[in-house]
mmCIF file of C-alpha atoms in Angstrom:
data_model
loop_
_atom_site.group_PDB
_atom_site.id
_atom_site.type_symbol
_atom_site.label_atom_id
_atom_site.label_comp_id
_atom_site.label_asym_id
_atom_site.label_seq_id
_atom_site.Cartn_x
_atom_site.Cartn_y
_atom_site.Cartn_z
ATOM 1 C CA UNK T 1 28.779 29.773 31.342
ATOM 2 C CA UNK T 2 26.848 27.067 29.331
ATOM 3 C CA UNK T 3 27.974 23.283 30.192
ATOM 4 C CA UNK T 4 27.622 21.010 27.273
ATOM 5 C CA UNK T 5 26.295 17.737 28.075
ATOM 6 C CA UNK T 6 27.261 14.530 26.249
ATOM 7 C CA UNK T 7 24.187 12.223 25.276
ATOM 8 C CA UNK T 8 25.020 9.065 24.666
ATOM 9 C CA UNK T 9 22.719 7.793 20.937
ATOM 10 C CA UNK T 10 19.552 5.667 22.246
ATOM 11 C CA UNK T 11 20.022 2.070 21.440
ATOM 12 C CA UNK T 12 16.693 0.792 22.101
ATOM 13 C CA UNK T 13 15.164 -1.715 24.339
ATOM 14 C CA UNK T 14 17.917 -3.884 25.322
ATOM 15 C CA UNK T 15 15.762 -6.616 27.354
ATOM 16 C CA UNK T 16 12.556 -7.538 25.287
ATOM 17 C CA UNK T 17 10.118 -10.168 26.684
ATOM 18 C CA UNK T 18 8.068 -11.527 23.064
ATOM 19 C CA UNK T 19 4.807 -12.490 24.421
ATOM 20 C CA UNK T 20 3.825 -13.935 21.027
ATOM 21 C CA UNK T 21 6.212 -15.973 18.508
ATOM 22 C CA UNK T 22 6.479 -13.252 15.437
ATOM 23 C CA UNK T 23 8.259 -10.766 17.159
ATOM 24 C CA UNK T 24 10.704 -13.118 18.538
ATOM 25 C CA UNK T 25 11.246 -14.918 14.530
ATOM 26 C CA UNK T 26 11.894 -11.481 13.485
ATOM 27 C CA UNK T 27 14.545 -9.985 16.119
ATOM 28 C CA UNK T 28 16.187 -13.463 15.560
ATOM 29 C CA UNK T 29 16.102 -12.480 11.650
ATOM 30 C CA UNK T 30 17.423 -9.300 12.113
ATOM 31 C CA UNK T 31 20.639 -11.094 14.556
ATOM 32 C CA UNK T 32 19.027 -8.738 17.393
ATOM 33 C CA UNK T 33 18.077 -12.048 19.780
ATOM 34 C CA UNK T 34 20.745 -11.003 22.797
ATOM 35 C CA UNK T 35 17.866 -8.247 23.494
ATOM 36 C CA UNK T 36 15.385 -10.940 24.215
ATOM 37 C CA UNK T 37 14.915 -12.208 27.575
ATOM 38 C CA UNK T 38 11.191 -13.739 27.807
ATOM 39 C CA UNK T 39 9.071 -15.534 25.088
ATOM 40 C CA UNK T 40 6.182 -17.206 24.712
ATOM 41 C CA UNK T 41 5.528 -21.243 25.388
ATOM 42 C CA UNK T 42 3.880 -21.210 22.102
ATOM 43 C CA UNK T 43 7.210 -19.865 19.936
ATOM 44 C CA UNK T 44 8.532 -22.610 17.607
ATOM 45 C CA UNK T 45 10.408 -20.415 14.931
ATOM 46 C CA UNK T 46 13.355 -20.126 15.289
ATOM 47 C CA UNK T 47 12.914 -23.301 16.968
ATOM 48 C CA UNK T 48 16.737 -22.964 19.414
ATOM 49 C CA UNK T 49 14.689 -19.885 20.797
ATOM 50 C CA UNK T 50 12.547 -22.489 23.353
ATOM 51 C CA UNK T 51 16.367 -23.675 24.144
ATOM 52 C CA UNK T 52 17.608 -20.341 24.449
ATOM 53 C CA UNK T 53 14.844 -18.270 26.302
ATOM 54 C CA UNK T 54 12.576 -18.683 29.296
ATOM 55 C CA UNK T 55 9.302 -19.121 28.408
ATOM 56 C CA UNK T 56 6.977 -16.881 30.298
ATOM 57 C CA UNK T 57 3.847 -16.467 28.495
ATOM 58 C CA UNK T 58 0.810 -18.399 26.873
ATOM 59 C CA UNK T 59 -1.795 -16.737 24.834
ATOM 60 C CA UNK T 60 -4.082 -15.006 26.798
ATOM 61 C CA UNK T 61 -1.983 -15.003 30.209
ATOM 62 C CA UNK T 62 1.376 -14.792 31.142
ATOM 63 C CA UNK T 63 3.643 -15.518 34.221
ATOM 64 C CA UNK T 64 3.815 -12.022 35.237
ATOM 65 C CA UNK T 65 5.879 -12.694 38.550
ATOM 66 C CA UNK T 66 8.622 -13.653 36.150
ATOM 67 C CA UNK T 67 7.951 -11.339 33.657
ATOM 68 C CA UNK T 68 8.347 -8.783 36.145
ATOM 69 C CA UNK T 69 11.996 -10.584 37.328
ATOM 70 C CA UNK T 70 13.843 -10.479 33.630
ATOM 71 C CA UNK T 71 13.536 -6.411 34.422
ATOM 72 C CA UNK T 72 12.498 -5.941 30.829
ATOM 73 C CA UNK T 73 12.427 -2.640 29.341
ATOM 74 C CA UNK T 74 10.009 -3.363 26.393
ATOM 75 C CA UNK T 75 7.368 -6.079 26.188
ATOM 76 C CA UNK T 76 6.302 -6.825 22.910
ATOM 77 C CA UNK T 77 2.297 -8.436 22.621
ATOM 78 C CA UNK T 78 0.112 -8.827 19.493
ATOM 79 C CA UNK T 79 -4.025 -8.335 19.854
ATOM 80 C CA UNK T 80 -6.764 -7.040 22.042
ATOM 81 C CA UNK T 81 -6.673 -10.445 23.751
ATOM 82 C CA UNK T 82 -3.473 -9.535 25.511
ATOM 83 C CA UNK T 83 -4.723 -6.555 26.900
ATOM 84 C CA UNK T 84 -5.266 -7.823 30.358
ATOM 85 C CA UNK T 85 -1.393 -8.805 30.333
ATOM 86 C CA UNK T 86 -0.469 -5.220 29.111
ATOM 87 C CA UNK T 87 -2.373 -4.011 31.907
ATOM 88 C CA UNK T 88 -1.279 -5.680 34.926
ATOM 89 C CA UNK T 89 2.572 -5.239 32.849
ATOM 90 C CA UNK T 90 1.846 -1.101 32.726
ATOM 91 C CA UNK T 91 0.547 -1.092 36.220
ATOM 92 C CA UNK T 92 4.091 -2.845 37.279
ATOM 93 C CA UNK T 93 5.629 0.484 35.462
ATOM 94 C CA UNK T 94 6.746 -2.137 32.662
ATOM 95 C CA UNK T 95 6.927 -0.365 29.104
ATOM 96 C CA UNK T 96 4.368 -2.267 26.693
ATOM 97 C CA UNK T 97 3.886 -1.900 22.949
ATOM 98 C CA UNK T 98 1.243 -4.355 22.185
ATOM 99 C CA UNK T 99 0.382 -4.293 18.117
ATOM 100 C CA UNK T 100 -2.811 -5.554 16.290
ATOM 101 C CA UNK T 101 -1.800 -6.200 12.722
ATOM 102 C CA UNK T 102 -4.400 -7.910 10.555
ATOM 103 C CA UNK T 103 -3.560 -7.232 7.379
ATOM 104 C CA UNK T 104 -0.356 -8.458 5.259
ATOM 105 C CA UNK T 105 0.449 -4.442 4.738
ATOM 106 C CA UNK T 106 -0.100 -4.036 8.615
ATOM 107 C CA UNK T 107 2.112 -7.058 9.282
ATOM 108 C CA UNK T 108 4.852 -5.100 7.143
ATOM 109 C CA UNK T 109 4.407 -1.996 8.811
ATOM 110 C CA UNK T 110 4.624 -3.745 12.428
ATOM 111 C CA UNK T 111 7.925 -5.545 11.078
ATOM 112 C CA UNK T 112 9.781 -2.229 9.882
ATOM 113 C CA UNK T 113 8.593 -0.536 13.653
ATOM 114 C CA UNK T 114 9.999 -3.365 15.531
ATOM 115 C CA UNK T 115 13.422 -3.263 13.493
ATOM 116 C CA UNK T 116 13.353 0.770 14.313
ATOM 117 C CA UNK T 117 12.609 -0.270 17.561
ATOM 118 C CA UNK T 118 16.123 -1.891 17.538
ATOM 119 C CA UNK T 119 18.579 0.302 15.957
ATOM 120 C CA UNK T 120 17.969 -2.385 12.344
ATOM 121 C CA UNK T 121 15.272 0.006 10.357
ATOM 122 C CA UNK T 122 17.681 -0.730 7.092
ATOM 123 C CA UNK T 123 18.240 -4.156 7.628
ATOM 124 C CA UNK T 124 14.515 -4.558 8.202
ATOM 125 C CA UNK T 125 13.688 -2.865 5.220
ATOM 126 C CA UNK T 126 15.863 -4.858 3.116
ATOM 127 C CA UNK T 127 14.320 -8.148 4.211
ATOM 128 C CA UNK T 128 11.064 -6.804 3.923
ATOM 129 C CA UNK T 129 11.875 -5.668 0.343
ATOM 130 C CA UNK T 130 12.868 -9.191 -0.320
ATOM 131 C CA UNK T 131 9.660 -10.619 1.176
ATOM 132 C CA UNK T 132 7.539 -8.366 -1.027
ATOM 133 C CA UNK T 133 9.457 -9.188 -4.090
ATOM 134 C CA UNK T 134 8.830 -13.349 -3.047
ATOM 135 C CA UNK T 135 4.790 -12.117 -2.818
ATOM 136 C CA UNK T 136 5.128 -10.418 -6.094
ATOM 137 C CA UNK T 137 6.413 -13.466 -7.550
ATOM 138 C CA UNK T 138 3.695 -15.713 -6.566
ATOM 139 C CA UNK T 139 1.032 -13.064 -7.532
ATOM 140 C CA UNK T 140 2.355 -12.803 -10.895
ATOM 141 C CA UNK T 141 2.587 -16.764 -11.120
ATOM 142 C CA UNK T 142 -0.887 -16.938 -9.580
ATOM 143 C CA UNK T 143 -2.068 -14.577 -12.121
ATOM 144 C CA UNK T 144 -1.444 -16.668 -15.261
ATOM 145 C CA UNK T 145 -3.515 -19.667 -13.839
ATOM 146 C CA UNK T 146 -6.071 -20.556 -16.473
ATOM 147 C CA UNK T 147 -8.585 -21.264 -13.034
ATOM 148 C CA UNK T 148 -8.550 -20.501 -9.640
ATOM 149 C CA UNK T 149 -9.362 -22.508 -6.949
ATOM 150 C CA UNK T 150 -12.281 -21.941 -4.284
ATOM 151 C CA UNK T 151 -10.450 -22.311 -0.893
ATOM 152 C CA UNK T 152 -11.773 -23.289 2.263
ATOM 153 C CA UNK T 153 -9.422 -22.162 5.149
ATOM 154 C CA UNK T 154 -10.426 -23.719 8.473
ATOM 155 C CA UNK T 155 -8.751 -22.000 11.664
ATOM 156 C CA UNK T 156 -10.651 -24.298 13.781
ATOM 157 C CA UNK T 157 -12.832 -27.038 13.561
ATOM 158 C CA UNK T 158 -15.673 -26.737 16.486
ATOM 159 C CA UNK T 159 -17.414 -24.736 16.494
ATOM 160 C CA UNK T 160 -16.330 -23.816 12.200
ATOM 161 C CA UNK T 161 -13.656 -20.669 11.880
ATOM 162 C CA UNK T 162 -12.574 -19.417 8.893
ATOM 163 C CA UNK T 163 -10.036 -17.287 7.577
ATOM 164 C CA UNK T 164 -8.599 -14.425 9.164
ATOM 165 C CA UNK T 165 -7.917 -11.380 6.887
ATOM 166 C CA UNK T 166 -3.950 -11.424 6.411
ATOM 167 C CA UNK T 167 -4.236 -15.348 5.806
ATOM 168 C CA UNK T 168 -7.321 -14.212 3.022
ATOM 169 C CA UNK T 169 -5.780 -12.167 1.605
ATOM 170 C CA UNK T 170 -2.451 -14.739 1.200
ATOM 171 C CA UNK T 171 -5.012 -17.230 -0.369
ATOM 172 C CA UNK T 172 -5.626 -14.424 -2.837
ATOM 173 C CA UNK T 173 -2.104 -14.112 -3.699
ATOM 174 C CA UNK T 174 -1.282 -17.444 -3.925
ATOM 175 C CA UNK T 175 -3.762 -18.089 -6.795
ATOM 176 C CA UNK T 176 -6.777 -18.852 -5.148
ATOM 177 C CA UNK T 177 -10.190 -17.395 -3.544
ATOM 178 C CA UNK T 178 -11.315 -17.182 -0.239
ATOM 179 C CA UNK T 179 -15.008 -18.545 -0.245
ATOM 180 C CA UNK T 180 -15.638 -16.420 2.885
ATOM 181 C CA UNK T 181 -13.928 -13.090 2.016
ATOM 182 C CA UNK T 182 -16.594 -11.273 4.189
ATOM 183 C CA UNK T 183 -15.710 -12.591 7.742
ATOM 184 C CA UNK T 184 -11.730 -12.259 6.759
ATOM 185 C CA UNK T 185 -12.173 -8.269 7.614
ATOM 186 C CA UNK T 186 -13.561 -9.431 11.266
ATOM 187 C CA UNK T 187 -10.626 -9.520 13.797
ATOM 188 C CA UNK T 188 -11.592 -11.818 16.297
ATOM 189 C CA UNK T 189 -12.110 -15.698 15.963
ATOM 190 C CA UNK T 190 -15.740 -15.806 17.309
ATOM 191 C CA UNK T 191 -16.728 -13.036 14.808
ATOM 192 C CA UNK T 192 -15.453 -15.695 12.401
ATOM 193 C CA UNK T 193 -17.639 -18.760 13.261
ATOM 194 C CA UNK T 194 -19.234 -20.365 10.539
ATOM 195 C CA UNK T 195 -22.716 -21.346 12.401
ATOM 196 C CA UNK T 196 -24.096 -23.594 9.942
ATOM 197 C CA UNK T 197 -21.773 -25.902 8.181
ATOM 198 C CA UNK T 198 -23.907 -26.277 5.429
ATOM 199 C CA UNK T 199 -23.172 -23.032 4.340
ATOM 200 C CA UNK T 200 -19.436 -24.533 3.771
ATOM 201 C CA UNK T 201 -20.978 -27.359 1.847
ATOM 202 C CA UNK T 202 -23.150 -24.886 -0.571
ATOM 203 C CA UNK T 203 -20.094 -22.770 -1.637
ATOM 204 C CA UNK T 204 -18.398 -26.096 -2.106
ATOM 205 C CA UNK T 205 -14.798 -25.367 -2.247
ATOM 206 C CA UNK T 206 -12.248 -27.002 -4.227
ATOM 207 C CA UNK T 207 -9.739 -27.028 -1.415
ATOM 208 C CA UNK T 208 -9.851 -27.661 2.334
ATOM 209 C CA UNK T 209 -7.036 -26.386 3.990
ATOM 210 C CA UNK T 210 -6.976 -26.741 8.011
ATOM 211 C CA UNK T 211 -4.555 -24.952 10.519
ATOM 212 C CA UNK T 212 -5.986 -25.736 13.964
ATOM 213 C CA UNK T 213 -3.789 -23.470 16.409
ATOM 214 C CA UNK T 214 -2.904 -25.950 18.922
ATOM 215 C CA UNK T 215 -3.826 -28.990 18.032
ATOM 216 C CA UNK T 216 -3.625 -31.237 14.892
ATOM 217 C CA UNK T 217 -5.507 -30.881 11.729
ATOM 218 C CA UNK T 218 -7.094 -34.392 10.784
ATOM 219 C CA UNK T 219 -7.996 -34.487 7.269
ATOM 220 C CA UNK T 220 -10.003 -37.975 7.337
ATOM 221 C CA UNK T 221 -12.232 -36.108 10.192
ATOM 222 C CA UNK T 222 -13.094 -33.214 8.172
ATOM 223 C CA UNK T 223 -14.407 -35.805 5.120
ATOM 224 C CA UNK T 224 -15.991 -37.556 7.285
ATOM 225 C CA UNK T 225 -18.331 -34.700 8.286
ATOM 226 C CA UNK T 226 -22.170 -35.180 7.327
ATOM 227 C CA UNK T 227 -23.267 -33.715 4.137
ATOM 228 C CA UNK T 228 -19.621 -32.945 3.280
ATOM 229 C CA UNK T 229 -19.341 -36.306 0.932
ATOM 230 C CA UNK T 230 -20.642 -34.100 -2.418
ATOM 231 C CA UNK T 231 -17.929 -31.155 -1.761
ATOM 232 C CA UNK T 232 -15.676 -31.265 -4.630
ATOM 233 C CA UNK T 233 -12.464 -30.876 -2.284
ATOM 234 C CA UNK T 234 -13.942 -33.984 -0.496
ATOM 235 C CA UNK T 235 -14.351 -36.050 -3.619
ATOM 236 C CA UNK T 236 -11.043 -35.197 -5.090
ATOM 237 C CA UNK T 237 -8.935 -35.348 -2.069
ATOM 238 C CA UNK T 238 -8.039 -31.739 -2.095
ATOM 239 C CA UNK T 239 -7.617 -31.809 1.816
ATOM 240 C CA UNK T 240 -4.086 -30.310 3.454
ATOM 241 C CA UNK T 241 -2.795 -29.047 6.958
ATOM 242 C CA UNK T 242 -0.323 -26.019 7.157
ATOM 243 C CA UNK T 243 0.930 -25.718 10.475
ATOM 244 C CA UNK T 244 -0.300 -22.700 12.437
ATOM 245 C CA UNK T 245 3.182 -21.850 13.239
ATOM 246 C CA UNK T 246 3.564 -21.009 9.831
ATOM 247 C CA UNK T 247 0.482 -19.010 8.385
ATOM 248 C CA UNK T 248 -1.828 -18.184 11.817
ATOM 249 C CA UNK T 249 1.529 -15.624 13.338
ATOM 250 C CA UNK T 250 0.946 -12.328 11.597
ATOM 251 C CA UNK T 251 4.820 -12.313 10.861
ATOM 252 C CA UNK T 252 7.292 -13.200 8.874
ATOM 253 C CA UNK T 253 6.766 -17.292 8.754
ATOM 254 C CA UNK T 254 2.834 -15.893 7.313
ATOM 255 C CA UNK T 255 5.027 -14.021 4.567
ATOM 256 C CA UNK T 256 7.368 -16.406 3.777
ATOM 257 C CA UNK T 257 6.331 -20.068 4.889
ATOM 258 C CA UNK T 258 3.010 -20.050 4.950
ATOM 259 C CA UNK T 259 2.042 -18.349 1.744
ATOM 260 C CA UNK T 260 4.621 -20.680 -0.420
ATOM 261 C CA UNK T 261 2.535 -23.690 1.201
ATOM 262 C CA UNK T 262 -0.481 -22.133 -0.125
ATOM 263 C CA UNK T 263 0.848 -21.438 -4.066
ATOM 264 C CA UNK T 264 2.117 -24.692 -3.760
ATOM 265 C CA UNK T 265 -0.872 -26.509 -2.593
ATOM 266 C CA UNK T 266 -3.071 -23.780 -5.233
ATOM 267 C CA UNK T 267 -0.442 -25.135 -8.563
ATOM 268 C CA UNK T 268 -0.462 -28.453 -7.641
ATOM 269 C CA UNK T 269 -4.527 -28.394 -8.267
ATOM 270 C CA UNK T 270 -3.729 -26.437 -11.183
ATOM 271 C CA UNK T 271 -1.713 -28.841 -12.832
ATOM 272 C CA UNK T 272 -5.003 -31.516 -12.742
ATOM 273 C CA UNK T 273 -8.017 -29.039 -12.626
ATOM 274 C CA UNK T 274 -6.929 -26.374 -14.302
#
């Protein structure tokens, strides 16, 4: 005699700790935030997650103690820089997925795995259709400008970082170039360092934009630099901050946020030096 057993359908991790803020802005955009138990200190979108969630990570380390207390079932990390976390996490018998999007279509493709993940892969597609159709927009805006701008993206100020790629390539989209488009493809910051900043000064860039992760981006500083007086961003003023919460998390604030700051930044120049 066979005995049928009843399986109950998986539901997915039902206690996530976020250790960085873009998977914790998109479970809240997807209504899935009951599943979170843990984020990290950094997370400021949505900003009632620091009200609603222990904080339990940094960067590079994390509280694992308490990590280890919330009984997650899934941790959630972004980047080889975690990976000591992920270890000590997997050697507590602690299921980790840690992801290392760098790349606008990777971001996507980490977005639709996380709403999977949850049970949401059809709500996540729909609000990733709706983010593409937003970049589509702006690309086919962008494309009509008569000129596009040389951009300058600074991640960090000392020692120089530019651009990393996903943020490139949302320059690009936005209507303007990326004057160092061959360190965007190199993941980590310090493959990104900018040794001489005279090199910034020769491909004199029409815009400065600065997003120091961590601390703030002082525009009067950056003018100030020597040599940097002839740079046509310099002489016209073409100096702006976005905040790193909004275009340095390989998320949805990148998608959304971050890349409107950039076309609107990018059309504003157009509309005097185009």
């Amino acid at each position: 005699m066979v005995v049928a057993h009843a399986f109950s359908l998986p539901q997915g991790p039902q206690r996530i700790v976020c250790l960085t803020e873009e998977t914790t802005e998109w479970l809240y955009l997807l209504e899935q935030e009951s599943r979170i138990v843990g984020i990290s200190g950094y997370t400021v979108r949505p900003r009632r997650a620091r009200d609603e969630k222990p904080r339990v990570s940094a960067f590079t380390s994390a509280k694992i103690d308490k990590i280890l207390a919330l009984a997650p079932d899934c941790v959630l990390g972004f980047s080889d820089m975690q990976a000591d976390i992920a270890a000590a996490l997997i050697c507590a018998g602690v299921p980790v997925t840690v992801f290392n999007q760098r790349s606008v279509a990777q971001i996507f493709d980490v977005l639709f795995q996380v709403a999977a993940m949850v049970g949401q892969g059809a709500q996540g597609l729909a609000l990733i259709a709706n983010m593409q159709q937003q970049l589509a927009a702006l690309a086919e805006a962008a494309a009509a400008l008569p000129r596009r701008p040389k951009i300058y993206f600074e991640e960090w100020d000392v020692p120089h970082i530019s651009a990393i790629q996903w943020v490139s390539e949302l320059i690009g989209m936005a209507g303007g170039d990326d004057i160092f488009p061959e360190l965007a493809a190199q993941s980590l910051g310090r493959q990104r360092i900018i040794a001489d900043g005279s090199e910034i000064v020769r491909r004199n860039p029409d815009i400065i934009i600065g997003s120091w992760c961590g601390k703030k981006f002082r525009p009067e500083s950056v003018a100030a630099r020597a040599g940097w007086g002839d740079v046509t961003a310099v002489k016209t003023g073409q100096i702006f901050e976005i905040k790193s919460a909004d275009i340095l998390q390989p998320g949805p604030a990148a998608l959304t946020d971050g890349v409107a700051a950039l076309h609107r930044i990018v059309m504003a120049w157009s509309q005097v030096h185009g």
